[in-house]
């Protein structure tokens, strides 16, 4: 019997939680890691597995995110950055087809606007429930966050399940604790809409 129990709880029973990539794309922001305690375990929302990806060159980062989504194990991306517009958290709902310097179109054939696939209303509600001022916005900020959002949305892999892609902006004055609380609230709202990965084989 002991052997049978070990088999059930062992490698055969793989983690079927979909991955949610959490990417703080601005390398100048530090202290946003989601390690919960001295155990070194990374916080994950219920029903999903957090996959932190560190800041990097925007084009390298966009390729990395696309590859992780293309693998099928990650079903969501939460981009995290700062806003210079107001004192509350903002969930950006769209991105423009623009180059990183915002002087030209990024893609000659791509749509002018790409809309996020994340559950924006649920994310805002979760942020408010966590005691954080937050709203959703269609206003595009001309920075790396908007560029990455468009790149990820335009590179989405074909398939029956559309990955959930969102951009959370923390107010510039928000401290580490507030940002972490915001990330957890937004990621939890996104995770609540994800389905388990199919069983291997």
mmCIF file with all atom_site columns, C-alpha atoms in Angstrom:
data_model
loop_
_atom_site.group_PDB
_atom_site.id
_atom_site.type_symbol
_atom_site.label_atom_id
_atom_site.label_alt_id
_atom_site.label_comp_id
_atom_site.label_asym_id
_atom_site.label_entity_id
_atom_site.label_seq_id
_atom_site.pdbx_PDB_ins_code
_atom_site.Cartn_x
_atom_site.Cartn_y
_atom_site.Cartn_z
_atom_site.occupancy
_atom_site.B_iso_or_equiv
_atom_site.pdbx_formal_charge
_atom_site.auth_seq_id
_atom_site.auth_comp_id
_atom_site.auth_asym_id
_atom_site.auth_atom_id
_atom_site.pdbx_PDB_model_num
ATOM 1   C CA . UNK A 1 1   ? 0.000   0.000  0.000   1.00 0.00 ? 1   UNK A CA 1
ATOM 2   C CA . UNK A 1 2   ? 2.823   2.393  0.855   1.00 0.00 ? 2   UNK A CA 1
ATOM 3   C CA . UNK A 1 3   ? 4.247   2.022  -2.625  1.00 0.00 ? 3   UNK A CA 1
ATOM 4   C CA . UNK A 1 4   ? 0.862   2.716  -4.184  1.00 0.00 ? 4   UNK A CA 1
ATOM 5   C CA . UNK A 1 5   ? 0.421   5.926  -2.177  1.00 0.00 ? 5   UNK A CA 1
ATOM 6   C CA . UNK A 1 6   ? 3.903   7.099  -3.157  1.00 0.00 ? 6   UNK A CA 1
ATOM 7   C CA . UNK A 1 7   ? 3.094   6.475  -6.800  1.00 0.00 ? 7   UNK A CA 1
ATOM 8   C CA . UNK A 1 8   ? -0.065  8.569  -6.568  1.00 0.00 ? 8   UNK A CA 1
ATOM 9   C CA . UNK A 1 9   ? 1.675   11.453 -4.841  1.00 0.00 ? 9   UNK A CA 1
ATOM 10  C CA . UNK A 1 10  ? 4.852   11.212 -6.870  1.00 0.00 ? 10  UNK A CA 1
ATOM 11  C CA . UNK A 1 11  ? 5.893   12.210 -10.389 1.00 0.00 ? 11  UNK A CA 1
ATOM 12  C CA . UNK A 1 12  ? 2.817   10.591 -11.976 1.00 0.00 ? 12  UNK A CA 1
ATOM 13  C CA . UNK A 1 13  ? 0.685   13.275 -10.329 1.00 0.00 ? 13  UNK A CA 1
ATOM 14  C CA . UNK A 1 14  ? 2.240   16.264 -12.123 1.00 0.00 ? 14  UNK A CA 1
ATOM 15  C CA . UNK A 1 15  ? 1.393   19.852 -11.248 1.00 0.00 ? 15  UNK A CA 1
ATOM 16  C CA . UNK A 1 16  ? -1.491  20.714 -13.577 1.00 0.00 ? 16  UNK A CA 1
ATOM 17  C CA . UNK A 1 17  ? -1.765  24.331 -12.469 1.00 0.00 ? 17  UNK A CA 1
ATOM 18  C CA . UNK A 1 18  ? -1.351  26.672 -15.440 1.00 0.00 ? 18  UNK A CA 1
ATOM 19  C CA . UNK A 1 19  ? 1.537   29.103 -15.190 1.00 0.00 ? 19  UNK A CA 1
ATOM 20  C CA . UNK A 1 20  ? 0.941   32.831 -14.795 1.00 0.00 ? 20  UNK A CA 1
ATOM 21  C CA . UNK A 1 21  ? 3.981   34.858 -15.784 1.00 0.00 ? 21  UNK A CA 1
ATOM 22  C CA . UNK A 1 22  ? 4.569   37.857 -13.545 1.00 0.00 ? 22  UNK A CA 1
ATOM 23  C CA . UNK A 1 23  ? 6.990   40.256 -15.191 1.00 0.00 ? 23  UNK A CA 1
ATOM 24  C CA . UNK A 1 24  ? 8.111   43.530 -13.615 1.00 0.00 ? 24  UNK A CA 1
ATOM 25  C CA . UNK A 1 25  ? 9.627   44.923 -16.806 1.00 0.00 ? 25  UNK A CA 1
ATOM 26  C CA . UNK A 1 26  ? 11.362  47.975 -15.327 1.00 0.00 ? 26  UNK A CA 1
ATOM 27  C CA . UNK A 1 27  ? 14.782  46.959 -14.040 1.00 0.00 ? 27  UNK A CA 1
ATOM 28  C CA . UNK A 1 28  ? 15.030  50.075 -11.876 1.00 0.00 ? 28  UNK A CA 1
ATOM 29  C CA . UNK A 1 29  ? 12.212  48.816 -9.652  1.00 0.00 ? 29  UNK A CA 1
ATOM 30  C CA . UNK A 1 30  ? 13.513  46.434 -7.043  1.00 0.00 ? 30  UNK A CA 1
ATOM 31  C CA . UNK A 1 31  ? 11.995  44.483 -4.191  1.00 0.00 ? 31  UNK A CA 1
ATOM 32  C CA . UNK A 1 32  ? 8.965   43.188 -6.043  1.00 0.00 ? 32  UNK A CA 1
ATOM 33  C CA . UNK A 1 33  ? 9.849   39.545 -5.639  1.00 0.00 ? 33  UNK A CA 1
ATOM 34  C CA . UNK A 1 34  ? 7.055   37.318 -4.405  1.00 0.00 ? 34  UNK A CA 1
ATOM 35  C CA . UNK A 1 35  ? 9.066   35.043 -2.147  1.00 0.00 ? 35  UNK A CA 1
ATOM 36  C CA . UNK A 1 36  ? 6.777   34.584 0.842   1.00 0.00 ? 36  UNK A CA 1
ATOM 37  C CA . UNK A 1 37  ? 9.177   33.732 3.627   1.00 0.00 ? 37  UNK A CA 1
ATOM 38  C CA . UNK A 1 38  ? 12.548  32.237 4.500   1.00 0.00 ? 38  UNK A CA 1
ATOM 39  C CA . UNK A 1 39  ? 11.534  28.971 2.814   1.00 0.00 ? 39  UNK A CA 1
ATOM 40  C CA . UNK A 1 40  ? 12.231  30.611 -0.533  1.00 0.00 ? 40  UNK A CA 1
ATOM 41  C CA . UNK A 1 41  ? 8.833   29.532 -1.876  1.00 0.00 ? 41  UNK A CA 1
ATOM 42  C CA . UNK A 1 42  ? 7.350   31.893 -4.449  1.00 0.00 ? 42  UNK A CA 1
ATOM 43  C CA . UNK A 1 43  ? 3.776   33.009 -3.822  1.00 0.00 ? 43  UNK A CA 1
ATOM 44  C CA . UNK A 1 44  ? 1.249   31.654 -6.283  1.00 0.00 ? 44  UNK A CA 1
ATOM 45  C CA . UNK A 1 45  ? -2.445  32.482 -6.636  1.00 0.00 ? 45  UNK A CA 1
ATOM 46  C CA . UNK A 1 46  ? -5.028  29.753 -6.053  1.00 0.00 ? 46  UNK A CA 1
ATOM 47  C CA . UNK A 1 47  ? -5.307  27.580 -9.143  1.00 0.00 ? 47  UNK A CA 1
ATOM 48  C CA . UNK A 1 48  ? -2.136  28.777 -10.858 1.00 0.00 ? 48  UNK A CA 1
ATOM 49  C CA . UNK A 1 49  ? 1.639   28.704 -10.555 1.00 0.00 ? 49  UNK A CA 1
ATOM 50  C CA . UNK A 1 50  ? 3.608   31.958 -10.554 1.00 0.00 ? 50  UNK A CA 1
ATOM 51  C CA . UNK A 1 51  ? 6.428   32.134 -13.096 1.00 0.00 ? 51  UNK A CA 1
ATOM 52  C CA . UNK A 1 52  ? 8.502   35.255 -12.381 1.00 0.00 ? 52  UNK A CA 1
ATOM 53  C CA . UNK A 1 53  ? 10.454  36.694 -15.306 1.00 0.00 ? 53  UNK A CA 1
ATOM 54  C CA . UNK A 1 54  ? 12.983  39.442 -14.640 1.00 0.00 ? 54  UNK A CA 1
ATOM 55  C CA . UNK A 1 55  ? 13.371  42.699 -16.533 1.00 0.00 ? 55  UNK A CA 1
ATOM 56  C CA . UNK A 1 56  ? 15.521  42.599 -19.664 1.00 0.00 ? 56  UNK A CA 1
ATOM 57  C CA . UNK A 1 57  ? 15.929  44.315 -23.015 1.00 0.00 ? 57  UNK A CA 1
ATOM 58  C CA . UNK A 1 58  ? 12.333  44.876 -24.255 1.00 0.00 ? 58  UNK A CA 1
ATOM 59  C CA . UNK A 1 59  ? 12.783  42.892 -27.479 1.00 0.00 ? 59  UNK A CA 1
ATOM 60  C CA . UNK A 1 60  ? 14.457  40.004 -25.669 1.00 0.00 ? 60  UNK A CA 1
ATOM 61  C CA . UNK A 1 61  ? 11.730  40.118 -23.045 1.00 0.00 ? 61  UNK A CA 1
ATOM 62  C CA . UNK A 1 62  ? 8.963   40.068 -25.672 1.00 0.00 ? 62  UNK A CA 1
ATOM 63  C CA . UNK A 1 63  ? 10.535  37.002 -27.314 1.00 0.00 ? 63  UNK A CA 1
ATOM 64  C CA . UNK A 1 64  ? 10.902  35.267 -23.945 1.00 0.00 ? 64  UNK A CA 1
ATOM 65  C CA . UNK A 1 65  ? 7.265   35.888 -23.054 1.00 0.00 ? 65  UNK A CA 1
ATOM 66  C CA . UNK A 1 66  ? 6.069   34.674 -26.459 1.00 0.00 ? 66  UNK A CA 1
ATOM 67  C CA . UNK A 1 67  ? 8.147   31.490 -26.129 1.00 0.00 ? 67  UNK A CA 1
ATOM 68  C CA . UNK A 1 68  ? 6.789   30.725 -22.660 1.00 0.00 ? 68  UNK A CA 1
ATOM 69  C CA . UNK A 1 69  ? 3.216   31.210 -23.854 1.00 0.00 ? 69  UNK A CA 1
ATOM 70  C CA . UNK A 1 70  ? 3.905   29.136 -26.953 1.00 0.00 ? 70  UNK A CA 1
ATOM 71  C CA . UNK A 1 71  ? 5.032   26.196 -24.808 1.00 0.00 ? 71  UNK A CA 1
ATOM 72  C CA . UNK A 1 72  ? 1.457   25.848 -23.538 1.00 0.00 ? 72  UNK A CA 1
ATOM 73  C CA . UNK A 1 73  ? 2.399   25.611 -19.851 1.00 0.00 ? 73  UNK A CA 1
ATOM 74  C CA . UNK A 1 74  ? 1.842   29.309 -19.184 1.00 0.00 ? 74  UNK A CA 1
ATOM 75  C CA . UNK A 1 75  ? -1.658  30.609 -19.823 1.00 0.00 ? 75  UNK A CA 1
ATOM 76  C CA . UNK A 1 76  ? -1.365  34.163 -18.523 1.00 0.00 ? 76  UNK A CA 1
ATOM 77  C CA . UNK A 1 77  ? 0.991   37.139 -18.383 1.00 0.00 ? 77  UNK A CA 1
ATOM 78  C CA . UNK A 1 78  ? 0.769   39.959 -15.863 1.00 0.00 ? 78  UNK A CA 1
ATOM 79  C CA . UNK A 1 79  ? 3.063   42.812 -16.844 1.00 0.00 ? 79  UNK A CA 1
ATOM 80  C CA . UNK A 1 80  ? 3.834   45.103 -13.912 1.00 0.00 ? 80  UNK A CA 1
ATOM 81  C CA . UNK A 1 81  ? 5.144   48.646 -14.134 1.00 0.00 ? 81  UNK A CA 1
ATOM 82  C CA . UNK A 1 82  ? 4.540   52.186 -12.970 1.00 0.00 ? 82  UNK A CA 1
ATOM 83  C CA . UNK A 1 83  ? 2.114   54.890 -13.999 1.00 0.00 ? 83  UNK A CA 1
ATOM 84  C CA . UNK A 1 84  ? 2.790   58.592 -14.039 1.00 0.00 ? 84  UNK A CA 1
ATOM 85  C CA . UNK A 1 85  ? -0.964  59.302 -14.243 1.00 0.00 ? 85  UNK A CA 1
ATOM 86  C CA . UNK A 1 86  ? -2.579  59.744 -10.843 1.00 0.00 ? 86  UNK A CA 1
ATOM 87  C CA . UNK A 1 87  ? -2.232  58.195 -7.409  1.00 0.00 ? 87  UNK A CA 1
ATOM 88  C CA . UNK A 1 88  ? -4.028  54.884 -7.951  1.00 0.00 ? 88  UNK A CA 1
ATOM 89  C CA . UNK A 1 89  ? -3.292  51.565 -9.576  1.00 0.00 ? 89  UNK A CA 1
ATOM 90  C CA . UNK A 1 90  ? -4.301  51.338 -13.237 1.00 0.00 ? 90  UNK A CA 1
ATOM 91  C CA . UNK A 1 91  ? -5.187  48.313 -15.325 1.00 0.00 ? 91  UNK A CA 1
ATOM 92  C CA . UNK A 1 92  ? -4.386  49.293 -18.914 1.00 0.00 ? 92  UNK A CA 1
ATOM 93  C CA . UNK A 1 93  ? -6.912  47.852 -21.347 1.00 0.00 ? 93  UNK A CA 1
ATOM 94  C CA . UNK A 1 94  ? -5.186  48.349 -24.682 1.00 0.00 ? 94  UNK A CA 1
ATOM 95  C CA . UNK A 1 95  ? -1.913  49.029 -26.449 1.00 0.00 ? 95  UNK A CA 1
ATOM 96  C CA . UNK A 1 96  ? -1.020  50.777 -29.690 1.00 0.00 ? 96  UNK A CA 1
ATOM 97  C CA . UNK A 1 97  ? 0.909   49.468 -32.676 1.00 0.00 ? 97  UNK A CA 1
ATOM 98  C CA . UNK A 1 98  ? 3.961   51.628 -32.082 1.00 0.00 ? 98  UNK A CA 1
ATOM 99  C CA . UNK A 1 99  ? 7.723   51.201 -32.002 1.00 0.00 ? 99  UNK A CA 1
ATOM 100 C CA . UNK A 1 100 ? 9.511   51.500 -28.672 1.00 0.00 ? 100 UNK A CA 1
ATOM 101 C CA . UNK A 1 101 ? 10.275  55.192 -29.293 1.00 0.00 ? 101 UNK A CA 1
ATOM 102 C CA . UNK A 1 102 ? 6.633   55.742 -30.378 1.00 0.00 ? 102 UNK A CA 1
ATOM 103 C CA . UNK A 1 103 ? 7.730   57.410 -33.640 1.00 0.00 ? 103 UNK A CA 1
ATOM 104 C CA . UNK A 1 104 ? 6.439   54.790 -36.077 1.00 0.00 ? 104 UNK A CA 1
ATOM 105 C CA . UNK A 1 105 ? 4.204   51.750 -36.441 1.00 0.00 ? 105 UNK A CA 1
ATOM 106 C CA . UNK A 1 106 ? 5.719   48.564 -35.048 1.00 0.00 ? 106 UNK A CA 1
ATOM 107 C CA . UNK A 1 107 ? 3.947   46.346 -37.579 1.00 0.00 ? 107 UNK A CA 1
ATOM 108 C CA . UNK A 1 108 ? 2.829   47.435 -41.046 1.00 0.00 ? 108 UNK A CA 1
ATOM 109 C CA . UNK A 1 109 ? 0.203   44.687 -41.137 1.00 0.00 ? 109 UNK A CA 1
ATOM 110 C CA . UNK A 1 110 ? -0.841  44.475 -37.482 1.00 0.00 ? 110 UNK A CA 1
ATOM 111 C CA . UNK A 1 111 ? -3.952  46.175 -36.062 1.00 0.00 ? 111 UNK A CA 1
ATOM 112 C CA . UNK A 1 112 ? -3.603  49.751 -34.821 1.00 0.00 ? 112 UNK A CA 1
ATOM 113 C CA . UNK A 1 113 ? -4.877  48.771 -31.358 1.00 0.00 ? 113 UNK A CA 1
ATOM 114 C CA . UNK A 1 114 ? -4.623  45.496 -29.418 1.00 0.00 ? 114 UNK A CA 1
ATOM 115 C CA . UNK A 1 115 ? -6.974  44.932 -26.492 1.00 0.00 ? 115 UNK A CA 1
ATOM 116 C CA . UNK A 1 116 ? -5.982  43.028 -23.374 1.00 0.00 ? 116 UNK A CA 1
ATOM 117 C CA . UNK A 1 117 ? -7.464  39.593 -22.823 1.00 0.00 ? 117 UNK A CA 1
ATOM 118 C CA . UNK A 1 118 ? -7.269  39.734 -19.021 1.00 0.00 ? 118 UNK A CA 1
ATOM 119 C CA . UNK A 1 119 ? -10.449 40.005 -16.882 1.00 0.00 ? 119 UNK A CA 1
ATOM 120 C CA . UNK A 1 120 ? -10.019 43.742 -16.314 1.00 0.00 ? 120 UNK A CA 1
ATOM 121 C CA . UNK A 1 121 ? -13.187 44.353 -14.286 1.00 0.00 ? 121 UNK A CA 1
ATOM 122 C CA . UNK A 1 122 ? -12.372 41.468 -11.930 1.00 0.00 ? 122 UNK A CA 1
ATOM 123 C CA . UNK A 1 123 ? -8.820  42.750 -11.516 1.00 0.00 ? 123 UNK A CA 1
ATOM 124 C CA . UNK A 1 124 ? -10.035 46.225 -10.550 1.00 0.00 ? 124 UNK A CA 1
ATOM 125 C CA . UNK A 1 125 ? -12.554 44.730 -8.102  1.00 0.00 ? 125 UNK A CA 1
ATOM 126 C CA . UNK A 1 126 ? -9.814  42.598 -6.530  1.00 0.00 ? 126 UNK A CA 1
ATOM 127 C CA . UNK A 1 127 ? -7.508  45.591 -6.161  1.00 0.00 ? 127 UNK A CA 1
ATOM 128 C CA . UNK A 1 128 ? -10.286 47.628 -4.535  1.00 0.00 ? 128 UNK A CA 1
ATOM 129 C CA . UNK A 1 129 ? -11.133 44.713 -2.218  1.00 0.00 ? 129 UNK A CA 1
ATOM 130 C CA . UNK A 1 130 ? -7.476  44.666 -1.145  1.00 0.00 ? 130 UNK A CA 1
ATOM 131 C CA . UNK A 1 131 ? -7.842  48.289 -0.060  1.00 0.00 ? 131 UNK A CA 1
ATOM 132 C CA . UNK A 1 132 ? -6.069  49.775 -3.079  1.00 0.00 ? 132 UNK A CA 1
ATOM 133 C CA . UNK A 1 133 ? -7.373  52.628 -5.218  1.00 0.00 ? 133 UNK A CA 1
ATOM 134 C CA . UNK A 1 134 ? -7.599  51.307 -8.763  1.00 0.00 ? 134 UNK A CA 1
ATOM 135 C CA . UNK A 1 135 ? -9.376  51.762 -12.076 1.00 0.00 ? 135 UNK A CA 1
ATOM 136 C CA . UNK A 1 136 ? -9.288  50.517 -15.655 1.00 0.00 ? 136 UNK A CA 1
ATOM 137 C CA . UNK A 1 137 ? -8.092  52.798 -18.425 1.00 0.00 ? 137 UNK A CA 1
ATOM 138 C CA . UNK A 1 138 ? -7.937  52.871 -22.218 1.00 0.00 ? 138 UNK A CA 1
ATOM 139 C CA . UNK A 1 139 ? -5.259  55.569 -22.024 1.00 0.00 ? 139 UNK A CA 1
ATOM 140 C CA . UNK A 1 140 ? -1.956  54.321 -23.380 1.00 0.00 ? 140 UNK A CA 1
ATOM 141 C CA . UNK A 1 141 ? 1.261   55.423 -21.702 1.00 0.00 ? 141 UNK A CA 1
ATOM 142 C CA . UNK A 1 142 ? 4.125   55.675 -24.157 1.00 0.00 ? 142 UNK A CA 1
ATOM 143 C CA . UNK A 1 143 ? 6.633   53.395 -22.491 1.00 0.00 ? 143 UNK A CA 1
ATOM 144 C CA . UNK A 1 144 ? 8.072   49.877 -22.379 1.00 0.00 ? 144 UNK A CA 1
ATOM 145 C CA . UNK A 1 145 ? 4.936   48.520 -20.709 1.00 0.00 ? 145 UNK A CA 1
ATOM 146 C CA . UNK A 1 146 ? 2.655   49.511 -23.582 1.00 0.00 ? 146 UNK A CA 1
ATOM 147 C CA . UNK A 1 147 ? 5.202   48.293 -26.138 1.00 0.00 ? 147 UNK A CA 1
ATOM 148 C CA . UNK A 1 148 ? 5.456   44.902 -24.436 1.00 0.00 ? 148 UNK A CA 1
ATOM 149 C CA . UNK A 1 149 ? 1.688   44.636 -24.082 1.00 0.00 ? 149 UNK A CA 1
ATOM 150 C CA . UNK A 1 150 ? 1.217   45.101 -27.822 1.00 0.00 ? 150 UNK A CA 1
ATOM 151 C CA . UNK A 1 151 ? 4.053   42.701 -28.671 1.00 0.00 ? 151 UNK A CA 1
ATOM 152 C CA . UNK A 1 152 ? 2.692   39.942 -26.438 1.00 0.00 ? 152 UNK A CA 1
ATOM 153 C CA . UNK A 1 153 ? -0.896  40.391 -27.654 1.00 0.00 ? 153 UNK A CA 1
ATOM 154 C CA . UNK A 1 154 ? 0.111   40.435 -31.318 1.00 0.00 ? 154 UNK A CA 1
ATOM 155 C CA . UNK A 1 155 ? 2.313   37.337 -30.908 1.00 0.00 ? 155 UNK A CA 1
ATOM 156 C CA . UNK A 1 156 ? -0.304  35.188 -29.163 1.00 0.00 ? 156 UNK A CA 1
ATOM 157 C CA . UNK A 1 157 ? -0.177  31.552 -30.273 1.00 0.00 ? 157 UNK A CA 1
ATOM 158 C CA . UNK A 1 158 ? -3.149  30.088 -32.121 1.00 0.00 ? 158 UNK A CA 1
ATOM 159 C CA . UNK A 1 159 ? -5.218  27.638 -30.125 1.00 0.00 ? 159 UNK A CA 1
ATOM 160 C CA . UNK A 1 160 ? -8.588  26.981 -28.542 1.00 0.00 ? 160 UNK A CA 1
ATOM 161 C CA . UNK A 1 161 ? -7.663  28.858 -25.331 1.00 0.00 ? 161 UNK A CA 1
ATOM 162 C CA . UNK A 1 162 ? -6.653  32.496 -25.556 1.00 0.00 ? 162 UNK A CA 1
ATOM 163 C CA . UNK A 1 163 ? -4.019  33.345 -22.930 1.00 0.00 ? 163 UNK A CA 1
ATOM 164 C CA . UNK A 1 164 ? -4.915  36.035 -20.400 1.00 0.00 ? 164 UNK A CA 1
ATOM 165 C CA . UNK A 1 165 ? -2.673  39.081 -20.890 1.00 0.00 ? 165 UNK A CA 1
ATOM 166 C CA . UNK A 1 166 ? -2.810  42.107 -18.608 1.00 0.00 ? 166 UNK A CA 1
ATOM 167 C CA . UNK A 1 167 ? -0.835  45.196 -17.629 1.00 0.00 ? 167 UNK A CA 1
ATOM 168 C CA . UNK A 1 168 ? -0.944  46.485 -14.059 1.00 0.00 ? 168 UNK A CA 1
ATOM 169 C CA . UNK A 1 169 ? 0.514   49.899 -13.341 1.00 0.00 ? 169 UNK A CA 1
ATOM 170 C CA . UNK A 1 170 ? 1.335   50.897 -9.784  1.00 0.00 ? 170 UNK A CA 1
ATOM 171 C CA . UNK A 1 171 ? 1.384   54.588 -8.849  1.00 0.00 ? 171 UNK A CA 1
ATOM 172 C CA . UNK A 1 172 ? 4.878   56.041 -8.714  1.00 0.00 ? 172 UNK A CA 1
ATOM 173 C CA . UNK A 1 173 ? 4.746   56.688 -4.927  1.00 0.00 ? 173 UNK A CA 1
ATOM 174 C CA . UNK A 1 174 ? 3.534   53.140 -4.069  1.00 0.00 ? 174 UNK A CA 1
ATOM 175 C CA . UNK A 1 175 ? 5.943   51.309 -1.784  1.00 0.00 ? 175 UNK A CA 1
ATOM 176 C CA . UNK A 1 176 ? 7.087   47.706 -2.056  1.00 0.00 ? 176 UNK A CA 1
ATOM 177 C CA . UNK A 1 177 ? 4.340   46.354 0.202   1.00 0.00 ? 177 UNK A CA 1
ATOM 178 C CA . UNK A 1 178 ? 1.574   48.105 -1.747  1.00 0.00 ? 178 UNK A CA 1
ATOM 179 C CA . UNK A 1 179 ? 2.946   46.925 -5.088  1.00 0.00 ? 179 UNK A CA 1
ATOM 180 C CA . UNK A 1 180 ? 3.197   43.345 -3.852  1.00 0.00 ? 180 UNK A CA 1
ATOM 181 C CA . UNK A 1 181 ? -0.388  43.525 -2.574  1.00 0.00 ? 181 UNK A CA 1
ATOM 182 C CA . UNK A 1 182 ? -1.504  44.857 -5.962  1.00 0.00 ? 182 UNK A CA 1
ATOM 183 C CA . UNK A 1 183 ? 0.295   42.113 -7.877  1.00 0.00 ? 183 UNK A CA 1
ATOM 184 C CA . UNK A 1 184 ? -1.252  39.414 -5.699  1.00 0.00 ? 184 UNK A CA 1
ATOM 185 C CA . UNK A 1 185 ? -4.761  40.843 -6.098  1.00 0.00 ? 185 UNK A CA 1
ATOM 186 C CA . UNK A 1 186 ? -4.512  41.227 -9.879  1.00 0.00 ? 186 UNK A CA 1
ATOM 187 C CA . UNK A 1 187 ? -2.836  37.846 -10.415 1.00 0.00 ? 187 UNK A CA 1
ATOM 188 C CA . UNK A 1 188 ? -5.447  36.103 -8.250  1.00 0.00 ? 188 UNK A CA 1
ATOM 189 C CA . UNK A 1 189 ? -8.256  37.622 -10.329 1.00 0.00 ? 189 UNK A CA 1
ATOM 190 C CA . UNK A 1 190 ? -6.586  36.423 -13.524 1.00 0.00 ? 190 UNK A CA 1
ATOM 191 C CA . UNK A 1 191 ? -5.926  32.949 -12.109 1.00 0.00 ? 191 UNK A CA 1
ATOM 192 C CA . UNK A 1 192 ? -9.584  32.493 -11.175 1.00 0.00 ? 192 UNK A CA 1
ATOM 193 C CA . UNK A 1 193 ? -10.417 32.346 -14.896 1.00 0.00 ? 193 UNK A CA 1
ATOM 194 C CA . UNK A 1 194 ? -7.746  29.802 -15.854 1.00 0.00 ? 194 UNK A CA 1
ATOM 195 C CA . UNK A 1 195 ? -8.366  26.076 -16.342 1.00 0.00 ? 195 UNK A CA 1
ATOM 196 C CA . UNK A 1 196 ? -6.004  23.261 -15.321 1.00 0.00 ? 196 UNK A CA 1
ATOM 197 C CA . UNK A 1 197 ? -3.488  21.987 -17.847 1.00 0.00 ? 197 UNK A CA 1
ATOM 198 C CA . UNK A 1 198 ? -4.464  18.771 -19.644 1.00 0.00 ? 198 UNK A CA 1
ATOM 199 C CA . UNK A 1 199 ? -3.128  15.535 -18.207 1.00 0.00 ? 199 UNK A CA 1
ATOM 200 C CA . UNK A 1 200 ? 0.075   14.329 -19.807 1.00 0.00 ? 200 UNK A CA 1
ATOM 201 C CA . UNK A 1 201 ? -0.376  11.551 -22.322 1.00 0.00 ? 201 UNK A CA 1
#
